[in-house]
Amino acid sequence: MIFQFKITLKDSKPPIWRRFEVKDTMTFYDLHKIIQIGFDWMDSHLHGFDVRKSNGYQIHLGNRIGPILDDDFGFSRCDYDEEVVQLKDIFKKEKDRVLYTYDYGDDWEHEILLEKILPTDKKAFYPRCTKVMRDTPMEDSRFLYFETGIVTEAVNGKLFMEEYNEILKEAFTKDESENSKIEWSKLLYNVDRYKDLQPWKWMSDDQIFIIQDPETEEFIYCSILGKSGIEYGLAAFIGDEGHTFLQGLSKKENANPHFYMKQRSLHLSFSNRDELETEDYKLLKAFGRSYFGKKQWPQMRSFKPGYYPWFLNEEEVRLFSIVLDQTVKVCEMAKKNPDLIGFNDGTHYFVRAYNKKKKKWESGEITLYPNENYQKNLPLYINDIELMKLKKIQKRLNTSVEFDCRYFATPIQDFPDEQPYFPKLLLAVDKKRGLVLFNEFMEIQNEVEAVQKGFVQFIIEMESIPREVFVNEETAHSIIQIAKSLNIKLIVVNSLPVTEEVYKEIDEMMRKGKF
C-alpha cells in the first residue's frame, strides 16, 4: 500500500508543507531521509519521531522512534529503532499522526499526517513528492522567527517538486534495488542449501526448534516438512501468534479451515513447475534458477491472520533468509546428534540466537509456558459514549445466544497486486430455536475490533441485552469488558453446535451460488 502524507512545519505562517507518497513498508529512517530532502535540511543535527496518534487512538508517552545512540543525553534516547520500525507498524488509519523533530536546539517540529491510503501505481516511483507549499527556513535560523513565527516566501511548487523527485529517485533507487537483489539472492542461496540437505530424511515436523530474529528478537518456531513424503519444505511460525497457533494445533476444536486462517508464518514448499504462479517463475528465472524433476521448484508464501497467502515482502525476505541459514545449521547438528531436538511438548525448545556482544550465533535451550497473557488486556475499541448508550437499553433478551466470528472463505482484493483478505462473518444464533438473530460481514482486519463492534451492533439491532451468551475462549477475551459493563453472563465453551449448523448451511448455499 501507499501512504499519502502531508508534512507541515509547525509554527509556520502561512503553513510550509509538503505532500509525499511513500511505500508502507519503508522504515522511519527512510521517512527521515525524505523529510531532510523535502525541507532542504542538511542532516547535521539529531532528530526523532514521537507517535501522537496510531490506529485512531491518541498516544501520549513512551513511543519515540529514532536513531539508537550510545550517549548520555536523555533527549537522544529512543524507544524504538528507526531503521527497524516500518511505517505500517505505526500508521494504521487515515488521520494517524507522528511528530518529527529536527535539531533539538532549534526544535524544528514537523507534523506528519496520514491523509490517505492508496493502491500502488506500478508506473510510479516511490517515494515521490506531489505538492510543495512555500520555501523552507535556513538551517540554524530559528532565532530569526521567535517574534514573527516562521515566515518564508512563496515558491514555484511545481519546479521544487520536480527537483525533489529527482533527488529522491537518486537517493532511493540504488538503495532499494540493490538491497532487494542482495536479500533475494541470499534467500535463494539458502533455499538451495536447504533443498540439497534434505533434512526431512532425519527430522520430523513435530521436532520444533526456535530461531531468534537478531533484529526484532522475536522467536521463529520452525518445523521441517517432508517426513511423510507428501509435502517438502519448511514452516516458520512467527512470534507470539506463531507460538499460540502451534499450541492450538493439537486441540480438536481447532480442526477447521477457520483456525488455519489465523496463522502467522512464512512457508517454503518445493512444488512442480506447473504449480508455480507466474510471479514465482519470473523471480526464479531472474536469479538464474532452473530446476528439474518433481517437487523441486521453491515457492514461498507469507501467511497472516485473516489474509490470503501471499508473496513475501522485503522484511520477510530478510527474515526468511536468516531462518533458512540457521535452520540448515540446526539440521546438520541434529543429523550428528539425533537427540538434540526433542518432539514438541509445547514448552521445551532448542534455540539458536545471535549474541550481539560476541558477534556470533549460539545454541541453547529454553522453556516457554502456555502464553496465558496473549489474549489478556486486549484494547477496547468501543468508546465510553457508545457504552453509555448501550447501558440505557432496558429490555433483556430472555434466550440463550451463541455468538461467534469466523473468516469467510472467499477472499476479497480491493486493489490489484495487494494482498487479498478474508472478510469476517459475525453470527448471533438463538441456541434453543436455531434462529439467526444477527449476521454481519465486516472488512475490519483487526479481529478483536471486528468482534467488539459486531457484538455492539447485534445489541443495537435487537434493542435488547442478552442475559447469557455462549462463546469460545477467544471471543470471550475480546468482548469480556463489554459484557461486564452490561451485566451479560459469558459462558465459554469448546464448541458452538447450533452456530456450526448455520455455517454449514451458508457453505452449502455458497456452493450453489445462492448466498
XYZ file of C-alpha atoms in Angstrom:
515
model
C 0.000 0.000 0.000
C 0.987 3.635 -0.456
C 0.743 6.208 2.330
C -0.025 9.810 1.342
C 1.488 12.092 3.953
C 1.038 15.803 4.465
C 4.079 17.073 6.378
C 3.767 20.563 7.851
C 6.444 22.633 9.589
C 4.799 23.724 12.823
C 4.530 27.439 13.746
C 4.875 28.430 10.076
C 2.620 31.269 8.888
C 1.349 30.725 6.209
C 1.892 26.956 6.521
C 5.017 25.447 4.987
C 4.179 21.926 3.913
C 4.933 19.070 1.525
C 2.892 16.113 0.367
C 4.636 12.776 -0.192
C 3.569 9.325 -1.325
C 5.579 6.605 0.372
C 5.529 2.795 0.468
C 4.065 1.494 3.729
C 6.984 -0.937 4.092
C 9.567 1.842 4.259
C 11.171 2.491 7.634
C 11.109 5.628 9.748
C 14.753 6.113 8.783
C 13.598 6.282 5.151
C 10.991 8.863 6.179
C 13.719 10.857 7.944
C 15.693 10.974 4.681
C 12.584 12.032 2.739
C 11.897 14.931 5.131
C 15.517 16.046 5.028
C 15.332 16.214 1.218
C 11.870 17.786 1.054
C 12.609 20.524 3.578
C 16.170 21.234 2.428
C 17.729 20.326 5.759
C 21.391 19.313 5.949
C 21.022 16.330 8.340
C 23.630 17.826 10.666
C 21.632 17.591 13.913
C 19.838 14.947 15.965
C 16.246 14.022 15.185
C 13.420 11.813 16.404
C 9.797 10.788 15.844
C 7.090 10.968 18.539
C 3.928 8.963 17.889
C 0.865 11.118 18.585
C -1.949 9.058 17.074
C -1.897 5.417 15.913
C -4.763 3.211 14.740
C -7.122 6.091 15.507
C -6.054 6.404 19.155
C -4.190 9.256 20.822
C -0.727 8.306 22.114
C 0.843 10.298 24.918
C 4.132 8.913 26.285
C 6.820 6.322 25.649
C 6.653 5.986 21.867
C 9.720 7.736 20.475
C 11.284 6.355 17.312
C 14.725 7.396 16.135
C 18.401 6.509 15.917
C 19.680 4.305 18.720
C 22.674 6.229 20.067
C 25.086 5.219 22.814
C 25.338 8.594 24.523
C 24.454 10.149 27.856
C 21.990 12.776 26.640
C 18.395 11.960 27.504
C 16.927 13.827 24.537
C 18.544 11.417 22.092
C 17.223 8.243 23.669
C 14.549 6.449 21.673
C 12.213 3.602 22.487
C 12.366 2.068 19.020
C 14.987 1.900 16.265
C 14.026 3.947 13.205
C 15.900 1.526 10.945
C 13.713 -1.372 12.101
C 10.216 0.108 12.598
C 8.218 0.241 9.367
C 5.685 2.982 8.645
C 2.817 0.468 8.579
C 3.676 -0.570 12.154
C 2.504 2.853 13.387
C 0.318 4.344 10.666
C -2.792 2.160 10.630
C -5.628 4.534 9.760
C -6.087 7.797 7.947
C -5.571 10.794 10.290
C -2.895 8.967 12.308
C -0.141 11.457 13.224
C 3.535 11.494 14.170
C 5.701 14.462 15.182
C 9.183 14.669 13.633
C 11.659 16.950 15.424
C 14.912 18.022 13.792
C 17.664 19.838 15.700
C 16.840 19.754 19.408
C 18.358 23.215 19.770
C 16.171 24.944 17.178
C 13.338 22.399 17.602
C 12.048 22.324 14.038
C 8.846 20.320 14.532
C 7.074 18.706 11.588
C 3.582 17.239 11.865
C 3.269 14.097 9.727
C -0.389 13.397 8.917
C -1.529 10.250 7.109
C -4.060 11.727 4.674
C -4.871 8.718 2.515
C -4.038 5.043 1.998
C -3.699 4.437 -1.741
C -3.160 1.496 -4.084
C 0.270 1.161 -5.656
C 0.723 2.730 -9.073
C 3.001 0.339 -10.970
C 4.243 3.139 -13.211
C 5.230 5.430 -10.348
C 8.473 5.597 -8.432
C 8.223 5.787 -4.659
C 8.828 7.839 -2.602
C 7.637 10.868 -4.527
C 6.662 14.440 -3.745
C 3.279 15.560 -5.111
C 2.850 19.040 -3.610
C 5.097 21.846 -2.326
C 3.915 24.925 -0.451
C 6.334 27.762 0.349
C 10.087 27.864 0.846
C 11.788 26.407 3.924
C 13.868 28.268 6.534
C 17.654 28.035 6.606
C 19.490 25.659 8.903
C 20.232 27.066 12.411
C 17.967 30.084 11.873
C 15.193 29.557 14.403
C 16.233 32.660 16.400
C 15.107 34.800 13.454
C 11.482 33.739 13.911
C 10.921 33.997 17.677
C 8.643 37.033 17.366
C 7.128 36.612 13.923
C 6.642 32.888 13.657
C 8.216 31.011 10.753
C 7.541 33.117 7.653
C 9.002 32.272 4.253
C 8.350 33.200 0.650
C 6.095 31.527 -1.873
C 7.869 29.338 -4.433
C 7.257 27.665 -7.772
C 5.844 24.496 -6.256
C 5.949 22.501 -9.477
C 9.629 23.296 -10.057
C 10.565 22.436 -6.456
C 8.550 19.206 -6.663
C 10.401 18.120 -9.802
C 13.772 18.851 -8.180
C 12.859 16.947 -5.022
C 11.693 13.935 -7.031
C 14.959 13.799 -8.946
C 16.884 13.758 -5.668
C 14.507 11.200 -4.113
C 14.853 8.903 -7.106
C 18.619 9.113 -6.975
C 18.696 8.571 -3.215
C 16.334 5.605 -3.123
C 16.808 3.801 -6.445
C 20.257 2.499 -5.627
C 19.407 1.550 -2.050
C 16.113 -0.154 -2.876
C 17.070 -2.091 -5.987
C 20.499 -3.205 -4.804
C 19.342 -4.128 -1.301
C 16.363 -6.036 -2.677
C 18.539 -8.002 -5.103
C 21.076 -8.783 -2.399
C 18.417 -10.015 0.037
C 16.660 -12.146 -2.576
C 19.978 -13.580 -3.686
C 20.779 -14.554 -0.087
C 17.360 -16.110 0.368
C 17.505 -18.225 -2.792
C 21.048 -19.335 -1.929
C 19.805 -20.559 1.461
C 16.762 -22.201 -0.156
C 19.100 -24.216 -2.399
C 21.265 -25.191 0.585
C 18.187 -26.368 2.446
C 16.843 -28.349 -0.528
C 20.190 -30.037 -1.143
C 20.443 -31.000 2.529
C 17.008 -32.755 2.506
C 16.679 -32.634 6.318
C 13.246 -34.299 6.211
C 15.107 -37.603 5.829
C 16.071 -37.497 9.517
C 13.801 -34.849 11.050
C 10.057 -34.817 11.695
C 7.579 -31.928 11.502
C 6.884 -32.113 15.244
C 10.527 -31.535 16.180
C 10.033 -27.801 16.676
C 13.040 -25.558 17.235
C 13.465 -21.782 17.541
C 15.478 -19.266 15.525
C 15.589 -15.822 17.153
C 15.430 -12.852 14.790
C 18.568 -10.827 15.609
C 16.839 -7.543 14.728
C 13.442 -7.818 16.436
C 14.442 -10.590 18.901
C 11.188 -12.380 18.077
C 11.142 -16.162 18.259
C 10.524 -18.034 14.994
C 9.207 -21.569 15.535
C 10.438 -23.873 12.769
C 9.035 -27.164 11.516
C 10.684 -29.361 8.860
C 8.143 -30.633 6.326
C 8.586 -33.803 4.268
C 8.923 -36.805 6.561
C 5.554 -38.134 5.362
C 6.625 -37.834 1.722
C 3.649 -35.633 0.785
C 4.912 -32.052 1.052
C 8.529 -30.958 1.336
C 9.606 -27.628 2.762
C 9.722 -25.538 5.918
C 7.104 -23.790 8.052
C 8.324 -20.879 10.192
C 5.767 -19.559 12.703
C 6.447 -16.000 13.855
C 6.335 -14.597 17.377
C 3.530 -14.915 19.937
C 0.981 -15.547 17.195
C 3.108 -18.417 15.919
C 3.513 -19.934 19.375
C -0.195 -19.661 20.113
C -1.031 -21.258 16.747
C 1.285 -24.204 17.473
C -0.284 -24.658 20.901
C -3.718 -24.778 19.297
C -2.887 -27.347 16.614
C -3.437 -30.272 18.965
C -6.919 -29.142 20.063
C -9.818 -30.940 18.410
C -11.969 -27.809 18.264
C -9.359 -26.197 16.006
C -9.589 -28.859 13.312
C -11.232 -26.496 10.826
C -10.130 -24.177 7.970
C -11.042 -21.101 10.045
C -8.304 -21.864 12.561
C -5.654 -22.165 9.843
C -6.565 -18.696 8.576
C -5.217 -17.315 11.857
C -1.631 -18.427 11.489
C 1.309 -16.046 11.149
C 4.048 -17.849 9.301
C 6.431 -17.965 6.384
C 6.169 -21.099 4.302
C 8.568 -22.754 1.859
C 7.374 -25.634 -0.279
C 9.015 -27.473 -3.149
C 6.483 -27.752 -5.960
C 6.139 -28.923 -9.515
C 6.774 -26.410 -12.278
C 3.074 -26.218 -13.241
C 2.127 -25.362 -9.647
C 4.078 -22.091 -9.669
C 2.423 -18.721 -10.129
C 3.814 -16.561 -12.943
C 5.444 -14.270 -10.362
C 7.243 -17.241 -8.771
C 8.644 -18.399 -12.086
C 9.767 -14.905 -13.161
C 11.544 -14.402 -9.841
C 13.453 -17.674 -10.089
C 14.467 -17.060 -13.693
C 15.582 -13.505 -12.885
C 18.122 -15.008 -10.475
C 19.191 -17.707 -12.921
C 17.415 -20.574 -11.159
C 16.107 -23.639 -13.001
C 15.131 -27.000 -11.551
C 14.295 -30.437 -12.945
C 12.026 -33.160 -11.669
C 9.034 -33.311 -9.372
C 8.818 -31.286 -6.156
C 11.944 -29.267 -6.990
C 10.763 -25.686 -7.620
C 10.763 -23.487 -4.492
C 7.626 -21.499 -3.713
C 7.449 -19.124 -0.742
C 4.382 -17.605 0.843
C 3.518 -15.315 3.721
C 0.582 -16.255 5.945
C -1.022 -13.508 8.037
C -4.174 -13.826 10.163
C -7.190 -13.059 8.015
C -5.230 -12.745 4.771
C -4.897 -14.921 1.709
C -1.389 -16.498 1.420
C 0.775 -14.002 -0.474
C 4.209 -13.230 -1.814
C 6.965 -12.201 0.598
C 7.657 -8.531 1.254
C 11.155 -7.082 1.732
C 11.206 -7.563 5.504
C 10.011 -11.163 5.184
C 12.727 -11.890 2.615
C 15.343 -10.715 5.127
C 13.822 -12.745 7.948
C 13.276 -15.966 5.968
C 16.859 -15.882 4.707
C 18.161 -15.790 8.289
C 15.751 -18.531 9.338
C 16.819 -20.830 6.494
C 20.514 -20.191 7.069
C 20.250 -21.139 10.738
C 17.824 -23.991 10.019
C 20.483 -25.623 7.833
C 22.944 -25.407 10.734
C 20.398 -26.830 13.202
C 19.577 -29.723 10.875
C 23.261 -30.522 10.377
C 23.729 -30.627 14.148
C 20.614 -32.791 14.562
C 21.930 -35.257 11.990
C 25.071 -35.744 14.071
C 23.122 -35.812 17.345
C 19.604 -37.299 16.875
C 18.709 -36.472 20.499
C 19.445 -32.755 20.090
C 15.860 -31.752 19.316
C 13.009 -33.476 21.103
C 9.465 -33.867 19.887
C 7.231 -30.867 20.527
C 5.723 -30.786 24.009
C 4.796 -27.100 23.746
C 7.258 -25.914 26.390
C 10.875 -27.068 25.806
C 12.729 -25.859 22.728
C 16.185 -25.911 21.197
C 17.061 -22.344 20.180
C 19.587 -20.536 18.001
C 20.191 -16.891 18.923
C 22.662 -14.243 17.839
C 24.919 -12.909 20.601
C 25.470 -9.263 19.673
C 28.333 -8.772 22.106
C 30.271 -11.795 20.889
C 29.002 -11.269 17.306
C 28.205 -14.913 16.724
C 25.305 -17.373 16.730
C 24.910 -19.585 19.790
C 22.820 -22.633 20.663
C 20.807 -23.168 23.804
C 17.564 -24.406 25.296
C 14.545 -22.520 26.549
C 11.348 -23.355 28.393
C 8.218 -21.495 27.330
C 4.941 -21.938 29.121
C 1.495 -21.557 27.507
C 1.082 -17.952 26.510
C -1.611 -17.093 29.027
C -1.179 -13.349 28.590
C -1.500 -13.370 24.807
C -5.243 -12.693 24.886
C -5.322 -10.648 28.093
C -5.560 -6.892 28.346
C -6.928 -6.522 24.837
C -7.760 -2.959 23.778
C -11.358 -1.751 23.864
C -12.444 -0.355 20.509
C -15.811 0.840 21.836
C -15.707 4.306 23.386
C -17.393 5.412 26.615
C -20.197 7.238 24.792
C -21.198 4.065 22.917
C -21.162 2.073 26.161
C -23.335 4.691 27.865
C -25.904 4.366 25.073
C -25.945 0.578 25.462
C -26.470 0.855 29.221
C -29.644 2.837 28.590
C -31.224 -0.208 26.906
C -33.627 -1.629 29.492
C -35.004 -4.639 27.642
C -33.437 -8.061 28.317
C -33.290 -10.870 25.758
C -34.636 -13.917 27.580
C -32.962 -16.566 25.447
C -29.524 -18.129 25.313
C -27.399 -16.877 22.418
C -24.382 -18.303 20.631
C -22.087 -15.582 19.306
C -19.153 -16.198 17.001
C -16.804 -14.620 14.479
C -15.348 -16.566 11.579
C -13.366 -15.750 8.476
C -15.397 -16.097 5.311
C -13.668 -18.452 2.874
C -13.943 -16.202 -0.203
C -11.077 -13.655 -0.255
C -11.533 -10.013 -1.285
C -8.900 -7.973 -3.121
C -9.500 -4.228 -3.023
C -6.628 -3.280 -5.337
C -4.593 -5.180 -7.944
C -1.329 -6.595 -6.563
C -2.450 -6.035 -2.965
C -2.792 -8.991 -0.617
C -6.400 -10.290 -0.600
C -8.091 -10.699 2.765
C -10.877 -12.821 4.188
C -13.881 -10.817 5.443
C -15.263 -11.759 8.831
C -18.744 -13.161 9.303
C -20.286 -12.468 12.722
C -23.245 -14.570 13.817
C -25.612 -14.486 16.783
C -27.901 -17.519 16.945
C -30.800 -18.406 19.255
C -29.421 -21.510 20.971
C -32.789 -23.121 21.612
C -34.633 -22.414 18.337
C -31.657 -22.246 15.965
C -32.788 -18.893 14.546
C -30.193 -16.469 13.240
C -30.671 -13.282 15.259
C -27.816 -11.323 13.712
C -25.371 -11.721 10.848
C -22.904 -9.174 9.553
C -19.897 -9.185 7.248
C -17.040 -6.987 8.427
C -13.969 -5.991 6.468
C -12.140 -4.755 9.587
C -8.836 -6.639 9.617
C -8.321 -6.434 13.371
C -10.324 -9.405 14.639
C -10.724 -8.075 18.182
C -12.105 -4.797 16.849
C -14.447 -6.630 14.464
C -15.801 -8.882 17.230
C -16.383 -5.976 19.631
C -18.127 -3.798 17.063
C -20.171 -6.738 15.776
C -21.303 -7.591 19.302
C -22.363 -3.996 19.924
C -24.178 -3.865 16.577
C -26.042 -7.061 17.497
C -27.302 -5.491 20.740
C -28.320 -2.280 18.970
C -30.274 -4.137 16.259
C -32.034 -6.361 18.797
C -32.765 -3.342 21.010
C -32.215 -5.665 23.956
C -29.329 -7.024 26.000
C -28.877 -10.820 26.157
C -28.711 -12.351 29.630
C -26.242 -15.089 28.670
C -24.038 -15.619 25.634
C -22.177 -18.800 24.682
C -18.783 -18.083 23.124
C -15.426 -19.713 22.504
C -12.442 -18.653 24.605
C -11.017 -16.262 22.007
C -14.298 -14.388 21.539
C -14.744 -14.196 25.309
C -11.400 -12.389 25.673
C -12.473 -9.891 23.007
C -15.853 -8.916 24.486
C -15.421 -9.542 28.211
C -15.085 -5.818 29.032
C -18.343 -5.033 27.196
C -20.120 -7.986 28.810
C -19.107 -6.897 32.305
C -20.296 -3.345 31.659
C -23.713 -4.606 30.539
C -24.015 -7.418 33.108
C -24.022 -10.123 30.414
C -23.066 -13.630 31.504
C -20.458 -15.161 29.172
C -20.348 -18.965 29.042
C -17.093 -20.202 27.498
C -17.407 -23.494 25.613
C -15.232 -25.538 23.267
C -17.868 -25.781 20.549
C -20.947 -23.909 19.332
C -23.081 -26.648 17.757
C -26.022 -24.506 16.637
C -23.722 -21.933 15.046
C -21.794 -24.722 13.298
C -25.012 -25.901 11.637
C -25.658 -22.371 10.374
C -22.133 -22.212 8.951
C -22.724 -25.500 7.138
C -25.935 -24.130 5.616
C -24.095 -20.988 4.470
C -21.325 -23.092 2.915
C -23.905 -25.176 1.079
C -25.654 -22.040 -0.195
C -22.274 -20.685 -1.344
C -21.588 -23.835 -3.354
C -24.960 -23.488 -5.024
C -24.462 -19.771 -5.648
C -27.444 -18.757 -3.535
C -25.632 -16.685 -0.905
